[in-house]
JSON list of C-alpha atoms in Angstrom, two decimals:
[
{"chain": "A", "resi": 1, "resn": "MET", "atom": "CA", "xyz": [-135.51, -243.85, 40.52]},
{"chain": "A", "resi": 2, "resn": "SER", "atom": "CA", "xyz": [-138.72, -244.03, 42.50]},
{"chain": "A", "resi": 3, "resn": "GLY", "atom": "CA", "xyz": [-141.51, -246.26, 41.22]},
{"chain": "A", "resi": 4, "resn": "ALA", "atom": "CA", "xyz": [-143.35, -246.79, 44.49]},
{"chain": "A", "resi": 5, "resn": "PRO", "atom": "CA", "xyz": [-146.96, -245.61, 44.52]},
{"chain": "A", "resi": 6, "resn": "VAL", "atom": "CA", "xyz": [-147.80, -242.63, 46.60]},
{"chain": "A", "resi": 7, "resn": "THR", "atom": "CA", "xyz": [-149.94, -243.60, 49.54]},
{"chain": "A", "resi": 8, "resn": "GLY", "atom": "CA", "xyz": [-152.07, -241.47, 51.78]},
{"chain": "A", "resi": 9, "resn": "ARG", "atom": "CA", "xyz": [-155.54, -240.02, 52.03]},
{"chain": "A", "resi": 10, "resn": "PRO", "atom": "CA", "xyz": [-156.98, -238.69, 48.73]},
{"chain": "A", "resi": 11, "resn": "SER", "atom": "CA", "xyz": [-157.31, -234.94, 48.50]},
{"chain": "A", "resi": 12, "resn": "ARG", "atom": "CA", "xyz": [-160.84, -233.61, 48.90]},
{"chain": "A", "resi": 13, "resn": "LEU", "atom": "CA", "xyz": [-162.52, -230.92, 46.88]},
{"chain": "A", "resi": 14, "resn": "ASN", "atom": "CA", "xyz": [-162.29, -227.78, 48.96]},
{"chain": "A", "resi": 15, "resn": "VAL", "atom": "CA", "xyz": [-165.10, -225.38, 48.10]},
{"chain": "A", "resi": 16, "resn": "GLY", "atom": "CA", "xyz": [-165.54, -222.24, 50.13]},
{"chain": "A", "resi": 17, "resn": "TYR", "atom": "CA", "xyz": [-168.76, -221.24, 51.86]},
{"chain": "A", "resi": 18, "resn": "GLY", "atom": "CA", "xyz": [-169.28, -218.38, 49.42]},
{"chain": "A", "resi": 19, "resn": "SER", "atom": "CA", "xyz": [-169.08, -220.74, 46.44]},
{"chain": "A", "resi": 20, "resn": "TRP", "atom": "CA", "xyz": [-171.60, -223.16, 47.95]},
{"chain": "A", "resi": 21, "resn": "ASP", "atom": "CA", "xyz": [-173.92, -220.29, 48.81]},
{"chain": "A", "resi": 22, "resn": "LEU", "atom": "CA", "xyz": [-173.72, -219.04, 45.21]},
{"chain": "A", "resi": 23, "resn": "ILE", "atom": "CA", "xyz": [-174.43, -222.52, 43.84]},
{"chain": "A", "resi": 24, "resn": "TRP", "atom": "CA", "xyz": [-177.42, -223.15, 46.09]},
{"chain": "A", "resi": 25, "resn": "SER", "atom": "CA", "xyz": [-178.87, -219.69, 45.49]},
{"chain": "A", "resi": 26, "resn": "PHE", "atom": "CA", "xyz": [-178.77, -220.37, 41.73]},
{"chain": "A", "resi": 27, "resn": "VAL", "atom": "CA", "xyz": [-180.38, -223.79, 42.25]},
{"chain": "A", "resi": 28, "resn": "HIS", "atom": "CA", "xyz": [-183.05, -222.14, 44.40]},
{"chain": "A", "resi": 29, "resn": "ARG", "atom": "CA", "xyz": [-183.88, -219.62, 41.68]},
{"chain": "A", "resi": 30, "resn": "VAL", "atom": "CA", "xyz": [-183.98, -222.31, 39.00]},
{"chain": "A", "resi": 31, "resn": "LEU", "atom": "CA", "xyz": [-186.38, -224.46, 41.03]},
{"chain": "A", "resi": 32, "resn": "VAL", "atom": "CA", "xyz": [-188.66, -221.50, 41.79]},
{"chain": "A", "resi": 33, "resn": "VAL", "atom": "CA", "xyz": [-188.75, -220.50, 38.12]},
{"chain": "A", "resi": 34, "resn": "ASN", "atom": "CA", "xyz": [-189.43, -224.05, 36.94]},
{"chain": "A", "resi": 35, "resn": "ALA", "atom": "CA", "xyz": [-192.22, -224.57, 39.45]},
{"chain": "A", "resi": 36, "resn": "GLY", "atom": "CA", "xyz": [-193.79, -221.20, 38.62]},
{"chain": "A", "resi": 37, "resn": "LEU", "atom": "CA", "xyz": [-193.76, -221.88, 34.88]},
{"chain": "A", "resi": 38, "resn": "ALA", "atom": "CA", "xyz": [-195.27, -225.34, 35.35]},
{"chain": "A", "resi": 39, "resn": "VAL", "atom": "CA", "xyz": [-198.09, -224.06, 37.58]},
{"chain": "A", "resi": 40, "resn": "ALA", "atom": "CA", "xyz": [-198.87, -221.03, 35.39]},
{"chain": "A", "resi": 41, "resn": "ASN", "atom": "CA", "xyz": [-199.04, -223.16, 32.22]},
{"chain": "A", "resi": 42, "resn": "LEU", "atom": "CA", "xyz": [-200.73, -226.28, 33.59]},
{"chain": "A", "resi": 43, "resn": "PRO", "atom": "CA", "xyz": [-203.59, -226.20, 31.01]},
{"chain": "A", "resi": 44, "resn": "LEU", "atom": "CA", "xyz": [-201.13, -226.03, 28.12]},
{"chain": "A", "resi": 45, "resn": "LEU", "atom": "CA", "xyz": [-198.89, -228.77, 29.55]},
{"chain": "A", "resi": 46, "resn": "ALA", "atom": "CA", "xyz": [-201.90, -231.03, 30.19]},
{"chain": "A", "resi": 47, "resn": "ALA", "atom": "CA", "xyz": [-203.20, -230.49, 26.65]},
{"chain": "A", "resi": 48, "resn": "LEU", "atom": "CA", "xyz": [-199.80, -231.28, 25.16]},
{"chain": "A", "resi": 49, "resn": "GLN", "atom": "CA", "xyz": [-199.71, -234.54, 27.09]},
{"chain": "A", "resi": 50, "resn": "LEU", "atom": "CA", "xyz": [-203.21, -235.55, 25.97]},
{"chain": "A", "resi": 51, "resn": "VAL", "atom": "CA", "xyz": [-203.04, -234.52, 22.29]},
{"chain": "A", "resi": 52, "resn": "HIS", "atom": "CA", "xyz": [-200.67, -236.53, 20.11]},
{"chain": "A", "resi": 53, "resn": "GLN", "atom": "CA", "xyz": [-200.46, -234.03, 17.22]},
{"chain": "A", "resi": 54, "resn": "PRO", "atom": "CA", "xyz": [-201.06, -230.54, 18.65]},
{"chain": "A", "resi": 55, "resn": "TRP", "atom": "CA", "xyz": [-200.32, -228.79, 15.34]},
{"chain": "A", "resi": 56, "resn": "ARG", "atom": "CA", "xyz": [-203.63, -230.12, 14.05]},
{"chain": "A", "resi": 57, "resn": "TYR", "atom": "CA", "xyz": [-205.45, -227.82, 16.49]},
{"chain": "A", "resi": 58, "resn": "PRO", "atom": "CA", "xyz": [-203.75, -224.42, 16.01]},
{"chain": "A", "resi": 59, "resn": "VAL", "atom": "CA", "xyz": [-206.59, -222.29, 17.37]},
{"chain": "A", "resi": 60, "resn": "PHE", "atom": "CA", "xyz": [-206.97, -224.32, 20.58]},
{"chain": "A", "resi": 61, "resn": "PHE", "atom": "CA", "xyz": [-203.26, -224.37, 21.34]},
{"chain": "A", "resi": 62, "resn": "GLY", "atom": "CA", "xyz": [-202.87, -220.76, 20.23]},
{"chain": "A", "resi": 63, "resn": "VAL", "atom": "CA", "xyz": [-205.35, -219.72, 22.91]},
{"chain": "A", "resi": 64, "resn": "LEU", "atom": "CA", "xyz": [-203.56, -221.81, 25.53]},
{"chain": "A", "resi": 65, "resn": "SER", "atom": "CA", "xyz": [-200.19, -220.33, 24.54]},
{"chain": "A", "resi": 66, "resn": "LEU", "atom": "CA", "xyz": [-201.42, -216.87, 25.54]},
{"chain": "A", "resi": 67, "resn": "GLY", "atom": "CA", "xyz": [-200.59, -217.80, 29.13]},
{"chain": "A", "resi": 68, "resn": "ILE", "atom": "CA", "xyz": [-196.90, -218.17, 28.32]},
{"chain": "A", "resi": 69, "resn": "GLY", "atom": "CA", "xyz": [-196.39, -214.40, 28.01]},
{"chain": "A", "resi": 70, "resn": "PRO", "atom": "CA", "xyz": [-197.53, -213.43, 31.53]},
{"chain": "A", "resi": 71, "resn": "SER", "atom": "CA", "xyz": [-195.55, -216.30, 33.04]},
{"chain": "A", "resi": 72, "resn": "LEU", "atom": "CA", "xyz": [-192.41, -215.17, 31.17]},
{"chain": "A", "resi": 73, "resn": "ALA", "atom": "CA", "xyz": [-192.87, -211.59, 32.36]},
{"chain": "A", "resi": 74, "resn": "ALA", "atom": "CA", "xyz": [-193.31, -212.84, 35.94]},
{"chain": "A", "resi": 75, "resn": "VAL", "atom": "CA", "xyz": [-190.16, -214.97, 35.68]},
{"chain": "A", "resi": 76, "resn": "PHE", "atom": "CA", "xyz": [-188.14, -212.03, 34.35]},
{"chain": "A", "resi": 77, "resn": "GLY", "atom": "CA", "xyz": [-189.54, -209.83, 37.12]},
{"chain": "A", "resi": 78, "resn": "TYR", "atom": "CA", "xyz": [-188.51, -212.43, 39.69]},
{"chain": "A", "resi": 79, "resn": "MET", "atom": "CA", "xyz": [-185.02, -212.70, 38.21]},
{"chain": "A", "resi": 80, "resn": "ARG", "atom": "CA", "xyz": [-184.59, -208.95, 38.34]},
{"chain": "A", "resi": 81, "resn": "ARG", "atom": "CA", "xyz": [-185.67, -208.77, 41.97]},
{"chain": "A", "resi": 82, "resn": "SER", "atom": "CA", "xyz": [-183.41, -211.68, 42.87]},
{"chain": "A", "resi": 83, "resn": "ASP", "atom": "CA", "xyz": [-180.36, -209.68, 41.75]},
{"chain": "A", "resi": 84, "resn": "GLY", "atom": "CA", "xyz": [-180.48, -207.97, 45.14]},
{"chain": "A", "resi": 85, "resn": "ASP", "atom": "CA", "xyz": [-181.70, -211.04, 47.04]},
{"chain": "A", "resi": 86, "resn": "GLU", "atom": "CA", "xyz": [-180.14, -214.24, 45.70]},
{"chain": "A", "resi": 87, "resn": "ARG", "atom": "CA", "xyz": [-182.80, -216.34, 47.44]},
{"chain": "A", "resi": 88, "resn": "ALA", "atom": "CA", "xyz": [-185.88, -214.29, 46.74]},
{"chain": "A", "resi": 89, "resn": "PRO", "atom": "CA", "xyz": [-188.96, -216.13, 48.02]},
{"chain": "A", "resi": 90, "resn": "VAL", "atom": "CA", "xyz": [-191.63, -217.72, 45.86]},
{"chain": "A", "resi": 91, "resn": "ALA", "atom": "CA", "xyz": [-194.00, -214.92, 46.92]},
{"chain": "A", "resi": 92, "resn": "GLU", "atom": "CA", "xyz": [-191.89, -212.52, 44.84]},
{"chain": "A", "resi": 93, "resn": "LEU", "atom": "CA", "xyz": [-192.72, -214.53, 41.72]},
{"chain": "A", "resi": 94, "resn": "VAL", "atom": "CA", "xyz": [-196.43, -214.44, 42.59]},
{"chain": "A", "resi": 95, "resn": "ARG", "atom": "CA", "xyz": [-196.31, -210.68, 43.12]},
{"chain": "A", "resi": 96, "resn": "ALA", "atom": "CA", "xyz": [-194.52, -210.21, 39.80]},
{"chain": "A", "resi": 97, "resn": "TYR", "atom": "CA", "xyz": [-197.23, -212.25, 38.05]},
{"chain": "A", "resi": 98, "resn": "ARG", "atom": "CA", "xyz": [-200.00, -210.17, 39.57]},
{"chain": "A", "resi": 99, "resn": "ARG", "atom": "CA", "xyz": [-198.23, -206.92, 38.72]},
{"chain": "A", "resi": 100, "resn": "LEU", "atom": "CA", "xyz": [-197.33, -207.73, 35.11]},
{"chain": "A", "resi": 101, "resn": "ALA", "atom": "CA", "xyz": [-199.93, -210.24, 33.88]},
{"chain": "A", "resi": 102, "resn": "GLY", "atom": "CA", "xyz": [-202.38, -207.76, 32.37]},
{"chain": "A", "resi": 103, "resn": "ARG", "atom": "CA", "xyz": [-199.85, -205.73, 30.40]},
{"chain": "A", "resi": 104, "resn": "ALA", "atom": "CA", "xyz": [-197.97, -208.89, 29.43]},
{"chain": "A", "resi": 105, "resn": "LEU", "atom": "CA", "xyz": [-201.08, -210.44, 27.92]},
{"chain": "A", "resi": 106, "resn": "LEU", "atom": "CA", "xyz": [-201.79, -207.23, 26.00]},
{"chain": "A", "resi": 107, "resn": "LEU", "atom": "CA", "xyz": [-198.30, -207.32, 24.46]},
{"chain": "A", "resi": 108, "resn": "TRP", "atom": "CA", "xyz": [-198.00, -211.09, 24.02]},
{"chain": "A", "resi": 109, "resn": "ALA", "atom": "CA", "xyz": [-201.28, -211.57, 22.14]},
{"chain": "A", "resi": 110, "resn": "PRO", "atom": "CA", "xyz": [-200.29, -209.59, 18.98]},
{"chain": "A", "resi": 111, "resn": "CYS", "atom": "CA", "xyz": [-196.99, -211.48, 18.78]},
{"chain": "A", "resi": 112, "resn": "VAL", "atom": "CA", "xyz": [-198.76, -214.85, 19.06]},
{"chain": "A", "resi": 113, "resn": "LEU", "atom": "CA", "xyz": [-201.32, -213.79, 16.43]},
{"chain": "A", "resi": 114, "resn": "LEU", "atom": "CA", "xyz": [-198.64, -212.63, 13.98]},
{"chain": "A", "resi": 115, "resn": "ALA", "atom": "CA", "xyz": [-196.57, -215.78, 14.49]},
{"chain": "A", "resi": 116, "resn": "ALA", "atom": "CA", "xyz": [-199.63, -218.02, 14.08]},
{"chain": "A", "resi": 117, "resn": "VAL", "atom": "CA", "xyz": [-200.78, -216.30, 10.86]},
{"chain": "A", "resi": 118, "resn": "ALA", "atom": "CA", "xyz": [-197.27, -216.35, 9.34]},
{"chain": "A", "resi": 119, "resn": "ALA", "atom": "CA", "xyz": [-196.73, -220.01, 10.30]},
{"chain": "A", "resi": 120, "resn": "THR", "atom": "CA", "xyz": [-200.08, -220.98, 8.79]},
{"chain": "A", "resi": 121, "resn": "ASP", "atom": "CA", "xyz": [-199.18, -219.19, 5.56]},
{"chain": "A", "resi": 122, "resn": "VAL", "atom": "CA", "xyz": [-195.86, -221.04, 5.46]},
{"chain": "A", "resi": 123, "resn": "PHE", "atom": "CA", "xyz": [-197.69, -224.36, 5.78]},
{"chain": "A", "resi": 124, "resn": "VAL", "atom": "CA", "xyz": [-200.21, -223.46, 3.07]},
{"chain": "A", "resi": 125, "resn": "LEU", "atom": "CA", "xyz": [-197.80, -221.91, 0.57]},
{"chain": "A", "resi": 126, "resn": "ARG", "atom": "CA", "xyz": [-194.78, -224.19, 0.99]},
{"chain": "A", "resi": 127, "resn": "HIS", "atom": "CA", "xyz": [-195.53, -226.21, -2.18]},
{"chain": "A", "resi": 128, "resn": "SER", "atom": "CA", "xyz": [-196.99, -223.41, -4.30]},
{"chain": "A", "resi": 129, "resn": "ALA", "atom": "CA", "xyz": [-195.27, -221.39, -7.01]},
{"chain": "A", "resi": 130, "resn": "LEU", "atom": "CA", "xyz": [-195.49, -218.31, -4.80]},
{"chain": "A", "resi": 131, "resn": "GLY", "atom": "CA", "xyz": [-193.96, -220.13, -1.85]},
{"chain": "A", "resi": 132, "resn": "LEU", "atom": "CA", "xyz": [-190.36, -219.90, -3.08]},
{"chain": "A", "resi": 133, "resn": "ALA", "atom": "CA", "xyz": [-190.49, -216.10, -2.83]},
{"chain": "A", "resi": 134, "resn": "VAL", "atom": "CA", "xyz": [-192.86, -215.66, 0.11]},
{"chain": "A", "resi": 135, "resn": "VAL", "atom": "CA", "xyz": [-191.98, -218.47, 2.53]},
{"chain": "A", "resi": 136, "resn": "PRO", "atom": "CA", "xyz": [-188.55, -217.06, 3.55]},
{"chain": "A", "resi": 137, "resn": "LEU", "atom": "CA", "xyz": [-190.17, -213.72, 4.40]},
{"chain": "A", "resi": 138, "resn": "LEU", "atom": "CA", "xyz": [-192.86, -215.47, 6.40]},
{"chain": "A", "resi": 139, "resn": "VAL", "atom": "CA", "xyz": [-190.26, -217.48, 8.32]},
{"chain": "A", "resi": 140, "resn": "VAL", "atom": "CA", "xyz": [-188.49, -214.23, 9.20]},
{"chain": "A", "resi": 141, "resn": "ALA", "atom": "CA", "xyz": [-191.84, -212.83, 10.35]},
{"chain": "A", "resi": 142, "resn": "VAL", "atom": "CA", "xyz": [-192.34, -215.84, 12.64]},
{"chain": "A", "resi": 143, "resn": "LEU", "atom": "CA", "xyz": [-188.88, -215.38, 14.15]},
{"chain": "A", "resi": 144, "resn": "VAL", "atom": "CA", "xyz": [-189.34, -211.62, 14.62]},
{"chain": "A", "resi": 145, "resn": "ALA", "atom": "CA", "xyz": [-192.76, -212.12, 16.23]},
{"chain": "A", "resi": 146, "resn": "GLY", "atom": "CA", "xyz": [-191.47, -214.77, 18.63]},
{"chain": "A", "resi": 147, "resn": "GLY", "atom": "CA", "xyz": [-188.30, -212.87, 19.52]},
{"chain": "A", "resi": 148, "resn": "SER", "atom": "CA", "xyz": [-190.18, -209.59, 19.93]},
{"chain": "A", "resi": 149, "resn": "GLY", "atom": "CA", "xyz": [-192.62, -211.24, 22.31]},
{"chain": "A", "resi": 150, "resn": "VAL", "atom": "CA", "xyz": [-189.78, -212.45, 24.54]},
{"chain": "A", "resi": 151, "resn": "VAL", "atom": "CA", "xyz": [-188.07, -209.04, 24.52]},
{"chain": "A", "resi": 152, "resn": "ALA", "atom": "CA", "xyz": [-191.38, -207.30, 25.26]},
{"chain": "A", "resi": 153, "resn": "MET", "atom": "CA", "xyz": [-191.80, -209.47, 28.36]},
{"chain": "A", "resi": 154, "resn": "ALA", "atom": "CA", "xyz": [-188.30, -208.49, 29.43]},
{"chain": "A", "resi": 155, "resn": "PHE", "atom": "CA", "xyz": [-189.14, -204.81, 28.86]},
{"chain": "A", "resi": 156, "resn": "LEU", "atom": "CA", "xyz": [-192.05, -205.10, 31.29]},
{"chain": "A", "resi": 157, "resn": "ALA", "atom": "CA", "xyz": [-189.85, -206.56, 34.01]},
{"chain": "A", "resi": 158, "resn": "TYR", "atom": "CA", "xyz": [-186.95, -204.21, 33.31]},
{"chain": "A", "resi": 159, "resn": "ASP", "atom": "CA", "xyz": [-188.77, -200.90, 33.72]},
{"chain": "A", "resi": 160, "resn": "ASP", "atom": "CA", "xyz": [-190.26, -200.01, 37.10]},
{"chain": "A", "resi": 161, "resn": "ALA", "atom": "CA", "xyz": [-192.35, -197.20, 35.61]},
{"chain": "A", "resi": 162, "resn": "PRO", "atom": "CA", "xyz": [-194.93, -198.69, 33.23]},
{"chain": "A", "resi": 163, "resn": "ARG", "atom": "CA", "xyz": [-194.50, -197.34, 29.71]},
{"chain": "A", "resi": 164, "resn": "PRO", "atom": "CA", "xyz": [-197.35, -197.18, 27.16]},
{"chain": "A", "resi": 165, "resn": "TRP", "atom": "CA", "xyz": [-197.92, -200.62, 25.63]},
{"chain": "A", "resi": 166, "resn": "ARG", "atom": "CA", "xyz": [-197.65, -199.23, 22.09]},
{"chain": "A", "resi": 167, "resn": "ARG", "atom": "CA", "xyz": [-194.18, -197.89, 22.84]},
{"chain": "A", "resi": 168, "resn": "THR", "atom": "CA", "xyz": [-193.07, -201.25, 24.21]},
{"chain": "A", "resi": 169, "resn": "LEU", "atom": "CA", "xyz": [-194.58, -203.05, 21.23]},
{"chain": "A", "resi": 170, "resn": "LEU", "atom": "CA", "xyz": [-192.44, -200.91, 18.91]},
{"chain": "A", "resi": 171, "resn": "ALA", "atom": "CA", "xyz": [-189.32, -200.94, 21.08]},
{"chain": "A", "resi": 172, "resn": "ALA", "atom": "CA", "xyz": [-189.18, -204.75, 21.33]},
{"chain": "A", "resi": 173, "resn": "PRO", "atom": "CA", "xyz": [-188.69, -205.53, 17.60]},
{"chain": "A", "resi": 174, "resn": "TYR", "atom": "CA", "xyz": [-186.29, -202.58, 17.32]},
{"chain": "A", "resi": 175, "resn": "ALA", "atom": "CA", "xyz": [-184.12, -204.01, 20.11]},
{"chain": "A", "resi": 176, "resn": "LEU", "atom": "CA", "xyz": [-184.39, -207.48, 18.57]},
{"chain": "A", "resi": 177, "resn": "ILE", "atom": "CA", "xyz": [-183.29, -206.36, 15.11]},
{"chain": "A", "resi": 178, "resn": "ARG", "atom": "CA", "xyz": [-180.52, -204.11, 16.39]},
{"chain": "A", "resi": 179, "resn": "ARG", "atom": "CA", "xyz": [-178.99, -206.90, 18.50]},
{"chain": "A", "resi": 180, "resn": "TRP", "atom": "CA", "xyz": [-180.08, -209.79, 16.29]},
{"chain": "A", "resi": 181, "resn": "PRO", "atom": "CA", "xyz": [-177.25, -212.20, 17.31]},
{"chain": "A", "resi": 182, "resn": "LEU", "atom": "CA", "xyz": [-178.54, -212.15, 20.89]},
{"chain": "A", "resi": 183, "resn": "GLY", "atom": "CA", "xyz": [-182.09, -212.51, 19.62]},
{"chain": "A", "resi": 184, "resn": "LEU", "atom": "CA", "xyz": [-181.18, -215.57, 17.57]},
{"chain": "A", "resi": 185, "resn": "MET", "atom": "CA", "xyz": [-179.36, -217.04, 20.55]},
{"chain": "A", "resi": 186, "resn": "ASN", "atom": "CA", "xyz": [-182.46, -216.58, 22.70]},
{"chain": "A", "resi": 187, "resn": "LEU", "atom": "CA", "xyz": [-184.70, -218.25, 20.12]},
{"chain": "A", "resi": 188, "resn": "GLY", "atom": "CA", "xyz": [-182.23, -221.10, 19.63]},
{"chain": "A", "resi": 189, "resn": "LEU", "atom": "CA", "xyz": [-181.97, -221.76, 23.37]},
{"chain": "A", "resi": 190, "resn": "LEU", "atom": "CA", "xyz": [-185.74, -221.69, 23.79]},
{"chain": "A", "resi": 191, "resn": "ALA", "atom": "CA", "xyz": [-186.23, -224.04, 20.82]},
{"chain": "A", "resi": 192, "resn": "VAL", "atom": "CA", "xyz": [-183.69, -226.53, 22.19]},
{"chain": "A", "resi": 193, "resn": "ALA", "atom": "CA", "xyz": [-185.32, -226.37, 25.63]},
{"chain": "A", "resi": 194, "resn": "LEU", "atom": "CA", "xyz": [-188.78, -227.02, 24.14]},
{"chain": "A", "resi": 195, "resn": "VAL", "atom": "CA", "xyz": [-187.51, -230.05, 22.20]},
{"chain": "A", "resi": 196, "resn": "LEU", "atom": "CA", "xyz": [-185.77, -231.53, 25.23]},
{"chain": "A", "resi": 197, "resn": "VAL", "atom": "CA", "xyz": [-188.77, -230.92, 27.49]},
{"chain": "A", "resi": 198, "resn": "ASN", "atom": "CA", "xyz": [-190.98, -232.60, 24.90]},
{"chain": "A", "resi": 199, "resn": "GLN", "atom": "CA", "xyz": [-188.68, -235.65, 24.88]},
{"chain": "A", "resi": 200, "resn": "ALA", "atom": "CA", "xyz": [-188.32, -235.89, 28.68]},
{"chain": "A", "resi": 201, "resn": "PRO", "atom": "CA", "xyz": [-191.09, -233.79, 30.28]},
{"chain": "A", "resi": 202, "resn": "LEU", "atom": "CA", "xyz": [-190.39, -234.36, 33.98]},
{"chain": "A", "resi": 203, "resn": "LEU", "atom": "CA", "xyz": [-186.61, -234.10, 33.84]},
{"chain": "A", "resi": 204, "resn": "GLY", "atom": "CA", "xyz": [-186.75, -231.26, 31.32]},
{"chain": "A", "resi": 205, "resn": "LEU", "atom": "CA", "xyz": [-189.20, -229.17, 33.35]},
{"chain": "A", "resi": 206, "resn": "ALA", "atom": "CA", "xyz": [-187.19, -229.78, 36.52]},
{"chain": "A", "resi": 207, "resn": "VAL", "atom": "CA", "xyz": [-183.88, -228.54, 35.07]},
{"chain": "A", "resi": 208, "resn": "LEU", "atom": "CA", "xyz": [-184.01, -226.69, 31.76]},
{"chain": "A", "resi": 209, "resn": "PRO", "atom": "CA", "xyz": [-186.44, -223.71, 31.86]},
{"chain": "A", "resi": 210, "resn": "GLY", "atom": "CA", "xyz": [-184.81, -221.85, 34.72]},
{"chain": "A", "resi": 211, "resn": "CYS", "atom": "CA", "xyz": [-181.29, -222.25, 33.32]},
{"chain": "A", "resi": 212, "resn": "VAL", "atom": "CA", "xyz": [-182.30, -221.25, 29.79]},
{"chain": "A", "resi": 213, "resn": "LEU", "atom": "CA", "xyz": [-184.42, -218.29, 30.89]},
{"chain": "A", "resi": 214, "resn": "PHE", "atom": "CA", "xyz": [-181.57, -217.00, 33.05]},
{"chain": "A", "resi": 215, "resn": "VAL", "atom": "CA", "xyz": [-179.43, -216.69, 29.90]},
{"chain": "A", "resi": 216, "resn": "VAL", "atom": "CA", "xyz": [-182.37, -215.27, 27.91]},
{"chain": "A", "resi": 217, "resn": "TRP", "atom": "CA", "xyz": [-182.96, -212.66, 30.61]},
{"chain": "A", "resi": 218, "resn": "ARG", "atom": "CA", "xyz": [-179.31, -211.55, 30.57]},
{"chain": "A", "resi": 219, "resn": "ASN", "atom": "CA", "xyz": [-179.32, -211.33, 26.77]},
{"chain": "A", "resi": 220, "resn": "SER", "atom": "CA", "xyz": [-182.56, -209.35, 26.82]},
{"chain": "A", "resi": 221, "resn": "CYS", "atom": "CA", "xyz": [-181.11, -206.92, 29.36]},
{"chain": "A", "resi": 222, "resn": "ALA", "atom": "CA", "xyz": [-178.16, -206.30, 27.05]},
{"chain": "A", "resi": 223, "resn": "MET", "atom": "CA", "xyz": [-180.54, -205.73, 24.15]},
{"chain": "A", "resi": 224, "resn": "ILE", "atom": "CA", "xyz": [-182.64, -203.27, 26.15]},
{"chain": "A", "resi": 225, "resn": "GLU", "atom": "CA", "xyz": [-179.63, -201.34, 27.45]},
{"chain": "A", "resi": 226, "resn": "SER", "atom": "CA", "xyz": [-178.19, -200.99, 23.95]},
{"chain": "A", "resi": 227, "resn": "THR", "atom": "CA", "xyz": [-181.39, -199.35, 22.69]},
{"chain": "A", "resi": 228, "resn": "ASP", "atom": "CA", "xyz": [-182.39, -197.39, 25.82]},
{"chain": "A", "resi": 229, "resn": "PRO", "atom": "CA", "xyz": [-179.39, -196.33, 27.95]},
{"chain": "A", "resi": 230, "resn": "THR", "atom": "CA", "xyz": [-181.62, -194.43, 30.38]},
{"chain": "A", "resi": 231, "resn": "ALA", "atom": "CA", "xyz": [-183.43, -197.67, 31.21]},
{"chain": "A", "resi": 232, "resn": "GLY", "atom": "CA", "xyz": [-180.12, -199.31, 32.03]},
{"chain": "A", "resi": 233, "resn": "ALA", "atom": "CA", "xyz": [-179.15, -196.50, 34.40]},
{"chain": "A", "resi": 234, "resn": "ALA", "atom": "CA", "xyz": [-182.53, -196.62, 36.13]},
{"chain": "A", "resi": 235, "resn": "ALA", "atom": "CA", "xyz": [-182.37, -200.39, 36.51]},
{"chain": "A", "resi": 236, "resn": "GLU", "atom": "CA", "xyz": [-178.86, -200.21, 37.96]},
{"chain": "A", "resi": 237, "resn": "ALA", "atom": "CA", "xyz": [-179.99, -197.60, 40.50]},
{"chain": "A", "resi": 238, "resn": "VAL", "atom": "CA", "xyz": [-182.88, -199.82, 41.60]},
{"chain": "A", "resi": 239, "resn": "ALA", "atom": "CA", "xyz": [-180.62, -202.88, 41.89]},
{"chain": "A", "resi": 240, "resn": "THR", "atom": "CA", "xyz": [-178.11, -200.88, 43.97]},
{"chain": "A", "resi": 241, "resn": "GLU", "atom": "CA", "xyz": [-180.87, -199.69, 46.26]},
{"chain": "A", "resi": 242, "resn": "ALA", "atom": "CA", "xyz": [-182.12, -203.24, 46.71]},
{"chain": "A", "resi": 243, "resn": "ARG", "atom": "CA", "xyz": [-178.61, -204.51, 47.58]},
{"chain": "A", "resi": 244, "resn": "THR", "atom": "CA", "xyz": [-178.17, -201.68, 50.10]},
{"chain": "A", "resi": 245, "resn": "ALA", "atom": "CA", "xyz": [-181.49, -202.51, 51.74]},
{"chain": "A", "resi": 246, "resn": "VAL", "atom": "CA", "xyz": [-180.51, -206.17, 52.04]}
]
């Protein structure tokens, strides 16, 4: 019967070079994405810090929120390019913003307008006799508008050849509705991230956006591939070419 304690040096965590490289490349991408989002949306972040009740100024903050769409498209473009280069430089994010900003704003604006109008109607009609029948439909409209905007930004980054903006505007809600569980997951993750960033701005902005948007990007890719198989094949060919070049 042996009750003596085992002595000796404690075992150390042995992590291979490949594992560390994978970890640090992910951290690098997260930091680049977080910094890019913060810089691109500085006016909105500053206004949110200065105004105690932003919902009282819907028009002002609606205009500022238009900048979120181009920054999302740039982030998704950066994430796609980083599939072939795990440590893609910050300049790649800047190039993605310049390439996609115009089309992203054109697609993001209708989604913001629809969400703002539906949300305002929900607020106005919530206590009326008509509200019981109309408010659930308006809430669905808000969710579809927000989810479609996110998917539309992913569409821009996913396709190398620019497609007509009307086609993308129709394809985004179709992909969202067809793969609605992934769409709800995206909206839930983004909502949780916004709440946590609002509670702890510095820590939240330093950690959360990049991690959440990485999952949102993967979900959006699955949604796009399920509705447009040719886009998936084209994207895979581009990614393979990028890996070969590296």
